[in-house]
PDB file of C-alpha atoms and ligand atoms in Angstrom:
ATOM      1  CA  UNK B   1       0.000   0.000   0.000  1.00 43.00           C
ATOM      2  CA  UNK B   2       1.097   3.211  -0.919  1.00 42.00           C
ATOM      3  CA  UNK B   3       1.295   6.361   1.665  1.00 43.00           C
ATOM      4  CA  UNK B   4       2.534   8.832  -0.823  1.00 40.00           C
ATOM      5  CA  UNK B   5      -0.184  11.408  -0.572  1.00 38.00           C
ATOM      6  CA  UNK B   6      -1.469  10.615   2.521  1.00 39.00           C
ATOM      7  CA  UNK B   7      -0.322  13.732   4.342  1.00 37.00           C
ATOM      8  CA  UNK B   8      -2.138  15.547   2.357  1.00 35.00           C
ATOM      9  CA  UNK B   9      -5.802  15.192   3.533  1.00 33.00           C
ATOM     10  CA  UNK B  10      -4.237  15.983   7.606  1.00 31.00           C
ATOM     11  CA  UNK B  11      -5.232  19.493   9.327  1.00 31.00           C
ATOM     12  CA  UNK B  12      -2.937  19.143  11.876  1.00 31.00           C
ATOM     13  CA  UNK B  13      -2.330  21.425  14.006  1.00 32.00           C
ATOM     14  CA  UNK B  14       2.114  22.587  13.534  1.00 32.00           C
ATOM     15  CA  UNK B  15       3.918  22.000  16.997  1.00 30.00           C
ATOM     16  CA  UNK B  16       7.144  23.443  15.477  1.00 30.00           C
ATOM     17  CA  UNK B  17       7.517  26.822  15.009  1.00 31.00           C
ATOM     18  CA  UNK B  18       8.318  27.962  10.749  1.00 29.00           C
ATOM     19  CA  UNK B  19      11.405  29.971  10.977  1.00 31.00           C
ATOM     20  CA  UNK B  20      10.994  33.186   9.367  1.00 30.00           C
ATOM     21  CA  UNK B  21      12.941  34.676   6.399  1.00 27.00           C
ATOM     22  CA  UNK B  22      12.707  31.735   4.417  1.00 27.00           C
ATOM     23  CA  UNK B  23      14.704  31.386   1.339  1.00 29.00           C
ATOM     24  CA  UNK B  24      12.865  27.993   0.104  1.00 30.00           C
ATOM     25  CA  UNK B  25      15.050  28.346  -3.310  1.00 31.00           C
ATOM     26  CA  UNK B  26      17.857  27.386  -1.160  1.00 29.00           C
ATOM     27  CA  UNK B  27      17.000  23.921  -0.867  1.00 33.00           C
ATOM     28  CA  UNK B  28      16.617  23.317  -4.135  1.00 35.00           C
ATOM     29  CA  UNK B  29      19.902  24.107  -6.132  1.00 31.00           C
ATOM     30  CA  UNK B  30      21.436  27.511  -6.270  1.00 32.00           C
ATOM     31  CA  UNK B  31      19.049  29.823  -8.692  1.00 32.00           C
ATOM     32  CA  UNK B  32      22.159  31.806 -10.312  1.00 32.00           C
ATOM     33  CA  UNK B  33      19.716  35.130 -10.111  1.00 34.00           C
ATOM     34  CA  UNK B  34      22.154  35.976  -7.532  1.00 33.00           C
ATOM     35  CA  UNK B  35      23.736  37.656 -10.599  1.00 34.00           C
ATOM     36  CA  UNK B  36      21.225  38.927 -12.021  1.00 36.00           C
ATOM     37  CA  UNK B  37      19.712  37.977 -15.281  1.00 40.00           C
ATOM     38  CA  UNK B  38      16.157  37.557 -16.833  1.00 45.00           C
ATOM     39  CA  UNK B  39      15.698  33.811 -17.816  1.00 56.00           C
ATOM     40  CA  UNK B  40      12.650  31.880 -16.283  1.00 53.00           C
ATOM     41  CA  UNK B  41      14.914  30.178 -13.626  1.00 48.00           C
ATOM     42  CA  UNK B  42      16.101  33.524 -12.467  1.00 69.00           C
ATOM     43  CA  UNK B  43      12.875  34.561 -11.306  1.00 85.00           C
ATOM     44  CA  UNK B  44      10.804  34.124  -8.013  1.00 87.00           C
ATOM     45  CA  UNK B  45       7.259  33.720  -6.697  1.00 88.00           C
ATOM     46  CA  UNK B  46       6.208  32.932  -3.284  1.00 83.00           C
ATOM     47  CA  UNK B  47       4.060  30.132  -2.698  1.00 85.00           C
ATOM     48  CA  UNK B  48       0.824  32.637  -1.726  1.00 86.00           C
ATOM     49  CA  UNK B  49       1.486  34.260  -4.994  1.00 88.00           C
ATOM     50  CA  UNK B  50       1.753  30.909  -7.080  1.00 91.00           C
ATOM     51  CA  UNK B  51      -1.732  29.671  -5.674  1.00 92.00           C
ATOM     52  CA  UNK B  52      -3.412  32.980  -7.149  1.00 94.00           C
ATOM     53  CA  UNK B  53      -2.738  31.114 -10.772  1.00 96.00           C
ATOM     54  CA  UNK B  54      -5.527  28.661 -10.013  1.00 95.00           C
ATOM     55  CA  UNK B  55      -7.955  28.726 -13.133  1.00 97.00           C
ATOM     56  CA  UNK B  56      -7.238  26.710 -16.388  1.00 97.00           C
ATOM     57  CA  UNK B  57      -6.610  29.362 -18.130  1.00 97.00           C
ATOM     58  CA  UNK B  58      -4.087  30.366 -15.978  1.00 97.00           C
ATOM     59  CA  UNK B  59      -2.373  27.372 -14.410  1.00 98.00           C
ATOM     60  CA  UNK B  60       0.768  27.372 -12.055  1.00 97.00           C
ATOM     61  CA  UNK B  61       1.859  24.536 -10.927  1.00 96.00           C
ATOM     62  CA  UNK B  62       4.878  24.419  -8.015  1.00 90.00           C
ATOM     63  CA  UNK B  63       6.633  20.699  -8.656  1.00 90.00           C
ATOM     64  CA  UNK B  64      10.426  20.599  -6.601  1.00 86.00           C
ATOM     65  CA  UNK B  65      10.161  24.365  -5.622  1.00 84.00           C
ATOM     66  CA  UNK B  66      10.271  25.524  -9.306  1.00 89.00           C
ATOM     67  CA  UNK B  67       7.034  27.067 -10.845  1.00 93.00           C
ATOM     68  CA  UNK B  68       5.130  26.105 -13.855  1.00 96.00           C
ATOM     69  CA  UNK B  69       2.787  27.461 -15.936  1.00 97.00           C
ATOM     70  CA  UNK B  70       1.335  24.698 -17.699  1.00 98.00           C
ATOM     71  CA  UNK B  71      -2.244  26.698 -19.079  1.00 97.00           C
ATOM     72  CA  UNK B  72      -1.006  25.898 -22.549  1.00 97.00           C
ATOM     73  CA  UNK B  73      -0.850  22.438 -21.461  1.00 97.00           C
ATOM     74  CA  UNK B  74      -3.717  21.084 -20.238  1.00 97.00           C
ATOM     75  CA  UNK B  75      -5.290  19.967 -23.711  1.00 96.00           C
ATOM     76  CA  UNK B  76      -2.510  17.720 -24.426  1.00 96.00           C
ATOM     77  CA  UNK B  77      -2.219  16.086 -21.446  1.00 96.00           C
ATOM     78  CA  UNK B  78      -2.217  12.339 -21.232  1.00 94.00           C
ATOM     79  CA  UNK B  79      -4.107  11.896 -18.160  1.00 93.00           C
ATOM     80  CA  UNK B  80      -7.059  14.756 -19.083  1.00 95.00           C
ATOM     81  CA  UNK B  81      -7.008  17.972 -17.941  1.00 96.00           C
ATOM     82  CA  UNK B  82      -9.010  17.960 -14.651  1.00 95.00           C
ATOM     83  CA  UNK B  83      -6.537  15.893 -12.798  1.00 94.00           C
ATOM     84  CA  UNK B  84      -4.121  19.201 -13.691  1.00 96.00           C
ATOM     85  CA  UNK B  85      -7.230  22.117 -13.245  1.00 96.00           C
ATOM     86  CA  UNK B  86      -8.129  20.424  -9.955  1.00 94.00           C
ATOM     87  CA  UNK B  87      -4.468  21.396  -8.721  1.00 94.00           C
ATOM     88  CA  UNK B  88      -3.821  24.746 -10.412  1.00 96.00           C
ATOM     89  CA  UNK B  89      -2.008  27.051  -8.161  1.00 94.00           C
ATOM     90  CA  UNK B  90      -0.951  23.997  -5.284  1.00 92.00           C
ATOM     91  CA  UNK B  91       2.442  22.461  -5.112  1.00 90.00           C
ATOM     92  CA  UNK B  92       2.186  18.887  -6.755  1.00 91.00           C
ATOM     93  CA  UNK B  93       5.822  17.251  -6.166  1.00 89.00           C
ATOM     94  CA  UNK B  94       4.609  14.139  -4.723  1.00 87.00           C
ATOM     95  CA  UNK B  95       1.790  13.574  -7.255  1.00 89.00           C
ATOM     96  CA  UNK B  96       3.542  14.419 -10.253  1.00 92.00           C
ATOM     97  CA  UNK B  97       6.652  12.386  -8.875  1.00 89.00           C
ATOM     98  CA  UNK B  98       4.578   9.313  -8.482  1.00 88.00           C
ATOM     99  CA  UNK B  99       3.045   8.857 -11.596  1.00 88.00           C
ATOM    100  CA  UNK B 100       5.155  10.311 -14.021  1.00 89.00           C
ATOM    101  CA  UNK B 101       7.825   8.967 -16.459  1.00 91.00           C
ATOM    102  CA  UNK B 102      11.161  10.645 -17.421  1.00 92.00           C
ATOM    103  CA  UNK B 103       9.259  11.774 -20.501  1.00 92.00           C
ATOM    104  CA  UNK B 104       6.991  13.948 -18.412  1.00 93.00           C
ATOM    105  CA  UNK B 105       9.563  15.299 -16.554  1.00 93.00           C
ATOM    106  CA  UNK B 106      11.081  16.337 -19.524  1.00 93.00           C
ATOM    107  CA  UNK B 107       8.183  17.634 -20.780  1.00 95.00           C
ATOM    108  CA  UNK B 108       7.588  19.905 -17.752  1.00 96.00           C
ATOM    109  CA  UNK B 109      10.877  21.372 -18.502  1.00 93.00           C
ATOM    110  CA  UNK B 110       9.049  23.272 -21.100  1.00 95.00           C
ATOM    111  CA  UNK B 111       6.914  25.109 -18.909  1.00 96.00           C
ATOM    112  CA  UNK B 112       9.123  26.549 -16.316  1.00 94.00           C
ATOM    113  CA  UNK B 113       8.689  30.251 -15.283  1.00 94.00           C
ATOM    114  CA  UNK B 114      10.763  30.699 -12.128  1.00 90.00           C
ATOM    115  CA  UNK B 115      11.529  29.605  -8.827  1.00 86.00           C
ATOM    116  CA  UNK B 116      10.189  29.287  -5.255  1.00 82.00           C
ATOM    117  CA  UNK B 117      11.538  32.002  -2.680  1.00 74.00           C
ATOM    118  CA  UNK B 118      12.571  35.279  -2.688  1.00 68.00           C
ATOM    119  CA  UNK B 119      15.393  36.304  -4.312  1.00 63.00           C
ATOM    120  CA  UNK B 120      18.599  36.265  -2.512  1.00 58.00           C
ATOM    121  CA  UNK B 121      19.874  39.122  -0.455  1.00 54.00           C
ATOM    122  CA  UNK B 122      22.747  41.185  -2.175  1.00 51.00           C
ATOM    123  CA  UNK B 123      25.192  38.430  -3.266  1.00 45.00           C
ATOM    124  CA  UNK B 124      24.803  35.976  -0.336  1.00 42.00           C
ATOM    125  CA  UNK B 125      25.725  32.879  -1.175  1.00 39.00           C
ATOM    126  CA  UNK B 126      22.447  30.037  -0.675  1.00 40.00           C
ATOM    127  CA  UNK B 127      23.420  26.030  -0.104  1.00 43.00           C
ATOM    128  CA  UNK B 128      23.678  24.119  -2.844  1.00 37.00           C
ATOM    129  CA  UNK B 129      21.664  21.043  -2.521  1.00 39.00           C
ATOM    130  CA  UNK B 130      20.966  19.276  -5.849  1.00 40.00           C
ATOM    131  CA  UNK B 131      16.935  19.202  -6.771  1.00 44.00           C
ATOM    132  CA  UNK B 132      16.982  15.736  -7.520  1.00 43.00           C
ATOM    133  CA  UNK B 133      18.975  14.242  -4.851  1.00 55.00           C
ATOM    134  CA  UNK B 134      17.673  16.198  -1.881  1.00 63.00           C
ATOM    135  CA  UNK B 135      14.537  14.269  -1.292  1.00 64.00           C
ATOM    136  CA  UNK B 136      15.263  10.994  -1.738  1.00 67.00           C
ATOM    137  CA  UNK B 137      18.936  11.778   0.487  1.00 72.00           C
ATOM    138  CA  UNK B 138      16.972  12.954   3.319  1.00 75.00           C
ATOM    139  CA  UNK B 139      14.434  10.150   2.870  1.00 75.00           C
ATOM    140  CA  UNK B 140      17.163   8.280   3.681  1.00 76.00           C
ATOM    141  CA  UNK B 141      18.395   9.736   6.296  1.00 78.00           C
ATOM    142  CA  UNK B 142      15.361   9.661   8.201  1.00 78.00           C
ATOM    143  CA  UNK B 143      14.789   5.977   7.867  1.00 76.00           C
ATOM    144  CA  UNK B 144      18.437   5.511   8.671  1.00 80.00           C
ATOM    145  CA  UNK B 145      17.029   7.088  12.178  1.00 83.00           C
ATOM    146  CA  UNK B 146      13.761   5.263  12.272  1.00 79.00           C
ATOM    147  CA  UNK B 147      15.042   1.904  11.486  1.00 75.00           C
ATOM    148  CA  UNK B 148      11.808  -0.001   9.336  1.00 70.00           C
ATOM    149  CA  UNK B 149       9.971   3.039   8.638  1.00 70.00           C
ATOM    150  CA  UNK B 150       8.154   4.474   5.894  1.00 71.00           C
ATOM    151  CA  UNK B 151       8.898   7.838   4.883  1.00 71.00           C
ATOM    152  CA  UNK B 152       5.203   9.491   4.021  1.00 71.00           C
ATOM    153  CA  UNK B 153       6.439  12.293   2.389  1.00 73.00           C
ATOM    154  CA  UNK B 154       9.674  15.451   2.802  1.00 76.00           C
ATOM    155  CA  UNK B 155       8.984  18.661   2.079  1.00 77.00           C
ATOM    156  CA  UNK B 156      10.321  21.996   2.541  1.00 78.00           C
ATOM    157  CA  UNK B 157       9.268  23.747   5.360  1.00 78.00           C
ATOM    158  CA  UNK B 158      10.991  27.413   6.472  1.00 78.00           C
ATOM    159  CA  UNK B 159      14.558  26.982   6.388  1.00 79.00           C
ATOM    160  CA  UNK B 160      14.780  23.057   6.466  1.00 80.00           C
ATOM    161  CA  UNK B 161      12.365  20.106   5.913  1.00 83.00           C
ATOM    162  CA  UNK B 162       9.708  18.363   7.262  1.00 82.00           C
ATOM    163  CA  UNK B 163       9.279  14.585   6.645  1.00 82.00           C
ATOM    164  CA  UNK B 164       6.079  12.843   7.917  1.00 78.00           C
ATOM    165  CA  UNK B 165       7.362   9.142   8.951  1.00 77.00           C
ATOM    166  CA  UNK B 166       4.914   5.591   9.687  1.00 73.00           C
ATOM    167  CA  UNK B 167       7.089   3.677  12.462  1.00 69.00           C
ATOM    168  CA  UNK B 168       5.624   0.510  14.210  1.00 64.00           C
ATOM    169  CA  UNK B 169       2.596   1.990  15.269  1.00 63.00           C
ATOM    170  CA  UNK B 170       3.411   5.667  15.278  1.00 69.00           C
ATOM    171  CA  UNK B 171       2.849   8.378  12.832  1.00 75.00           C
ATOM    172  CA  UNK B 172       5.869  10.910  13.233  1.00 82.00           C
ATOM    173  CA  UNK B 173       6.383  14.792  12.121  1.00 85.00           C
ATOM    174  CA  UNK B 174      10.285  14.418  11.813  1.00 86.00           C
ATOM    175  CA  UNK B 175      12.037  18.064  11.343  1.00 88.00           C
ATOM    176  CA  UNK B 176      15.228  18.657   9.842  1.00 84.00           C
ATOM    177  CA  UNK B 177      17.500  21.402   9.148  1.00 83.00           C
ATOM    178  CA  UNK B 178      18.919  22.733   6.069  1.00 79.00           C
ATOM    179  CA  UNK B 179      21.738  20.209   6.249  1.00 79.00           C
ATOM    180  CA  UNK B 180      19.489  17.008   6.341  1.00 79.00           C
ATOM    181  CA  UNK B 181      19.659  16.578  10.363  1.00 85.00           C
ATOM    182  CA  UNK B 182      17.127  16.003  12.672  1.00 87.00           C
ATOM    183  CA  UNK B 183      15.793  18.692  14.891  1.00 87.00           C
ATOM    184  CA  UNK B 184      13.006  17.789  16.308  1.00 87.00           C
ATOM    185  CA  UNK B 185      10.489  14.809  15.922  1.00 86.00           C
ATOM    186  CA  UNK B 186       6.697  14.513  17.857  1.00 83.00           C
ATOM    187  CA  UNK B 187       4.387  11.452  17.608  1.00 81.00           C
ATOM    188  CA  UNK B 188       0.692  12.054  15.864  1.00 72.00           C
ATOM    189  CA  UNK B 189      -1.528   9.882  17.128  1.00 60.00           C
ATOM    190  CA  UNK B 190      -4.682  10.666  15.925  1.00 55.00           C
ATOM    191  CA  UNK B 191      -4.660  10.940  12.559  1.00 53.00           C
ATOM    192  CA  UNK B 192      -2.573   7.395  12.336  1.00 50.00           C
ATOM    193  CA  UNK B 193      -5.807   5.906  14.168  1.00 52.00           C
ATOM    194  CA  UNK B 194      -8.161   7.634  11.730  1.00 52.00           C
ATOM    195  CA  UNK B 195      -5.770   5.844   8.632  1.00 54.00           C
ATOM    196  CA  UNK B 196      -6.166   2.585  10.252  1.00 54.00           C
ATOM    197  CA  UNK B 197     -10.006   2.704  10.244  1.00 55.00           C
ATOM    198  CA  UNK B 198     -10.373   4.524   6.929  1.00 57.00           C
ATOM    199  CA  UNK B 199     -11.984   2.137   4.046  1.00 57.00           C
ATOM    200  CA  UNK B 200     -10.377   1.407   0.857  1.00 58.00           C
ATOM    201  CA  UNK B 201     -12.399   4.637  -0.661  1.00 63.00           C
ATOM    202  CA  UNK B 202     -11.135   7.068   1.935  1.00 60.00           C
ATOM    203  CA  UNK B 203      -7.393   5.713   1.451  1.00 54.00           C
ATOM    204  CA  UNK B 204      -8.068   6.387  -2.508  1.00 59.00           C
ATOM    205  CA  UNK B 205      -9.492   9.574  -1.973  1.00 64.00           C
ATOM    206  CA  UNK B 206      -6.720  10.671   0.013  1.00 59.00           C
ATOM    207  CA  UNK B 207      -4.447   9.499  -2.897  1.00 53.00           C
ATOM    208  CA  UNK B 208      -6.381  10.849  -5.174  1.00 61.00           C
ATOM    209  CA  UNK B 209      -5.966  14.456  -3.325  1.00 57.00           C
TER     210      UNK B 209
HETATM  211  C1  HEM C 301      -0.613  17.741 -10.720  1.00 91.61           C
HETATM  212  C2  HEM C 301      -0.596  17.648 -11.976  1.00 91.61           C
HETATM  213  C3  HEM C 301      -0.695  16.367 -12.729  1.00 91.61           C
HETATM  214  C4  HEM C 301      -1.371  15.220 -12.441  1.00 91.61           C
HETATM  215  C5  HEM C 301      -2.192  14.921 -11.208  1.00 91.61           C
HETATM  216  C6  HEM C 301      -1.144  14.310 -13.520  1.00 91.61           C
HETATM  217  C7  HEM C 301      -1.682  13.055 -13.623  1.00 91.61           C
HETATM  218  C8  HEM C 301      -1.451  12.173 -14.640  1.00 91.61           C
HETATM  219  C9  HEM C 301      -2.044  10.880 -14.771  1.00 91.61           C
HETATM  220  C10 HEM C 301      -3.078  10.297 -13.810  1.00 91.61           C
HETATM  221  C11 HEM C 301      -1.528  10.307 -15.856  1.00 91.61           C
HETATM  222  C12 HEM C 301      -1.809   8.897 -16.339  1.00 91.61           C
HETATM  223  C13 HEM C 301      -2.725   8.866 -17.498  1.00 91.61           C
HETATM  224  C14 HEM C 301      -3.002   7.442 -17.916  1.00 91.61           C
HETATM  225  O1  HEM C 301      -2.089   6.612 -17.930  1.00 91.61           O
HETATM  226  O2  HEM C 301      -4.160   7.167 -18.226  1.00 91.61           O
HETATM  227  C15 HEM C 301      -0.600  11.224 -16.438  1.00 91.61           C
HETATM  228  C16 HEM C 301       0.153  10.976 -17.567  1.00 91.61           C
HETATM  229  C17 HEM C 301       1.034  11.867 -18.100  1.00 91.61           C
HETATM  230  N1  HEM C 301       1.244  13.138 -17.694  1.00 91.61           N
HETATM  231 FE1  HEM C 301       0.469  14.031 -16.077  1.00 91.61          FE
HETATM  232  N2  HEM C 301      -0.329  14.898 -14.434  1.00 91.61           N
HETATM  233  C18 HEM C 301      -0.046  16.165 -13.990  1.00 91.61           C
HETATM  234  C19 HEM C 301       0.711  17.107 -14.620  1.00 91.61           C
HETATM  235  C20 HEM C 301       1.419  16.894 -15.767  1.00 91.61           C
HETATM  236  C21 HEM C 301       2.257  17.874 -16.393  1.00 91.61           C
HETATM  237  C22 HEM C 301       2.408  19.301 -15.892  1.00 91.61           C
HETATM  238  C23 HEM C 301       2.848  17.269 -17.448  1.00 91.61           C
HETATM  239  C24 HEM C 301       3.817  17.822 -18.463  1.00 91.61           C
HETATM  240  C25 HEM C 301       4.052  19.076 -18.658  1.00 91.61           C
HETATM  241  C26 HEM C 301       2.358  15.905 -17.501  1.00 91.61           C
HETATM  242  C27 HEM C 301       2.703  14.970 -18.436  1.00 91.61           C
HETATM  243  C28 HEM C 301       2.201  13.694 -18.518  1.00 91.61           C
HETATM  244  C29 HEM C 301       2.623  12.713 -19.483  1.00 91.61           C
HETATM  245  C30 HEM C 301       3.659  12.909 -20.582  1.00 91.61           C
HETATM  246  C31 HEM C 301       1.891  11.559 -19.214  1.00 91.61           C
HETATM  247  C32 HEM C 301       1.985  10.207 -19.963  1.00 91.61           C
HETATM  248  C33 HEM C 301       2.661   9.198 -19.061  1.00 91.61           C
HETATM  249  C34 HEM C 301       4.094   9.568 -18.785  1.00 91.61           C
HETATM  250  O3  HEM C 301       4.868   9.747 -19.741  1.00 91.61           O
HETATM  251  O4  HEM C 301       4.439   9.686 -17.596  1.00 91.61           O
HETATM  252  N3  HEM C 301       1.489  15.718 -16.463  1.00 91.61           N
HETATM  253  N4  HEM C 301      -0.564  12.351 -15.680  1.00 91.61           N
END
């Protein structure tokens, strides 16, 4: 069984604090803006200002903290355009990274308009941490920590990550810094209950989410 997408369908409430001044593009490669320049790569949104491109005709999608406006799109796509519209505006990394092949990745390439964040204060230097290897290195990480676990989902959250872990019988918020380590973990017990009574449909719908 699949949890990929679980995570999604949880109001919980946040016990950790989100640092402020976050610089999200940080985690996800070095945006050379920090020279200036005009390309698509070089230029920023926040995430509030992303999810005010919401309608089909104009369709921003956030996918490994780069933006994409995929409006132009949605006709051609494979897998029918409401499965895209129902999403405009959201950040869709775990969806789009579970069902798509290299093809679609490339394709996506296509669409890119910029990056997540703000840009970078007068020449600072930001952490280079590849796009592609960052989840699935911290991924590891946390299971190296929680020995037999399944790792629900990491995501970016202020200036480090947030990883949402199933151990034995325990569904864990995990916290990590910008360098991958662990800062802070705290047991939801809940929700985990409410998965292992949910029917078949309710698992799907939260899948489907
Ligand atoms: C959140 C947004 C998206 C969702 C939920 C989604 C969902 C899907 C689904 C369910 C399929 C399978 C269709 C089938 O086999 O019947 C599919 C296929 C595909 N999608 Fe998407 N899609 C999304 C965004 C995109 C974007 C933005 C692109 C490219 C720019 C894209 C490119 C493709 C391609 C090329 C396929 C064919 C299978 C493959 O090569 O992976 N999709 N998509």
């Amino acid at each position: 069984m699949s949890f990929g997408a679980l995570w999604l369908s949880y109001a919980y409430p946040s016990t950790v604090a989100t640092p402020t001044g976050t610089v999200i593009n940080s985690l996800f490669g070095t945006p050379s803006s920090a020279t200036g320049g005009t390309s698509a790569k070089q230029k920023f949104y926040t995430v509030t200002e992303t999810a005010n491109h919401k309608t089909p005709s104009d369709c921003w999608l956030i996918v490994r903290g780069s933006v994409y406006d995929v409006s132009s799109y949605l006709g051609a796509h494979p897998g029918g355009r409401r499965v895209i519209t129902d999403r405009c505006g959201g950040e869709v990394t775990s969806v789009f990274s579970q069902i798509h092949s290299n093809r679609a990745w490339n394709l996506l390439g296509a669409y890119l308009i910029g990056t997540v964040g703000t840009a970078p204060v007068s020449g600072t230097p930001v952490a280079a941490i590849s796009t592609t290897s960052a989840v699935s290195n911290l991924s590891q990480k946390v299971i190296a920590a929680f020995p037999g676990s399944d790792v629900l989902k990491v995501e970016p959250q202020g200036t480090g990550y947030h990883a949402v872990v199933v151990s034995g019988q325990s569904l864990i918020d995990v916290v990590l810094n910008d360098q991958g380590t662990i800062v802070s973990q705290q047991v939801r017990d809940d929700e985990f209950e409410w998965f292992w009574h949910a029917d078949d449909d309710e698992v799907q719908e939260w899948k489907d989410s």
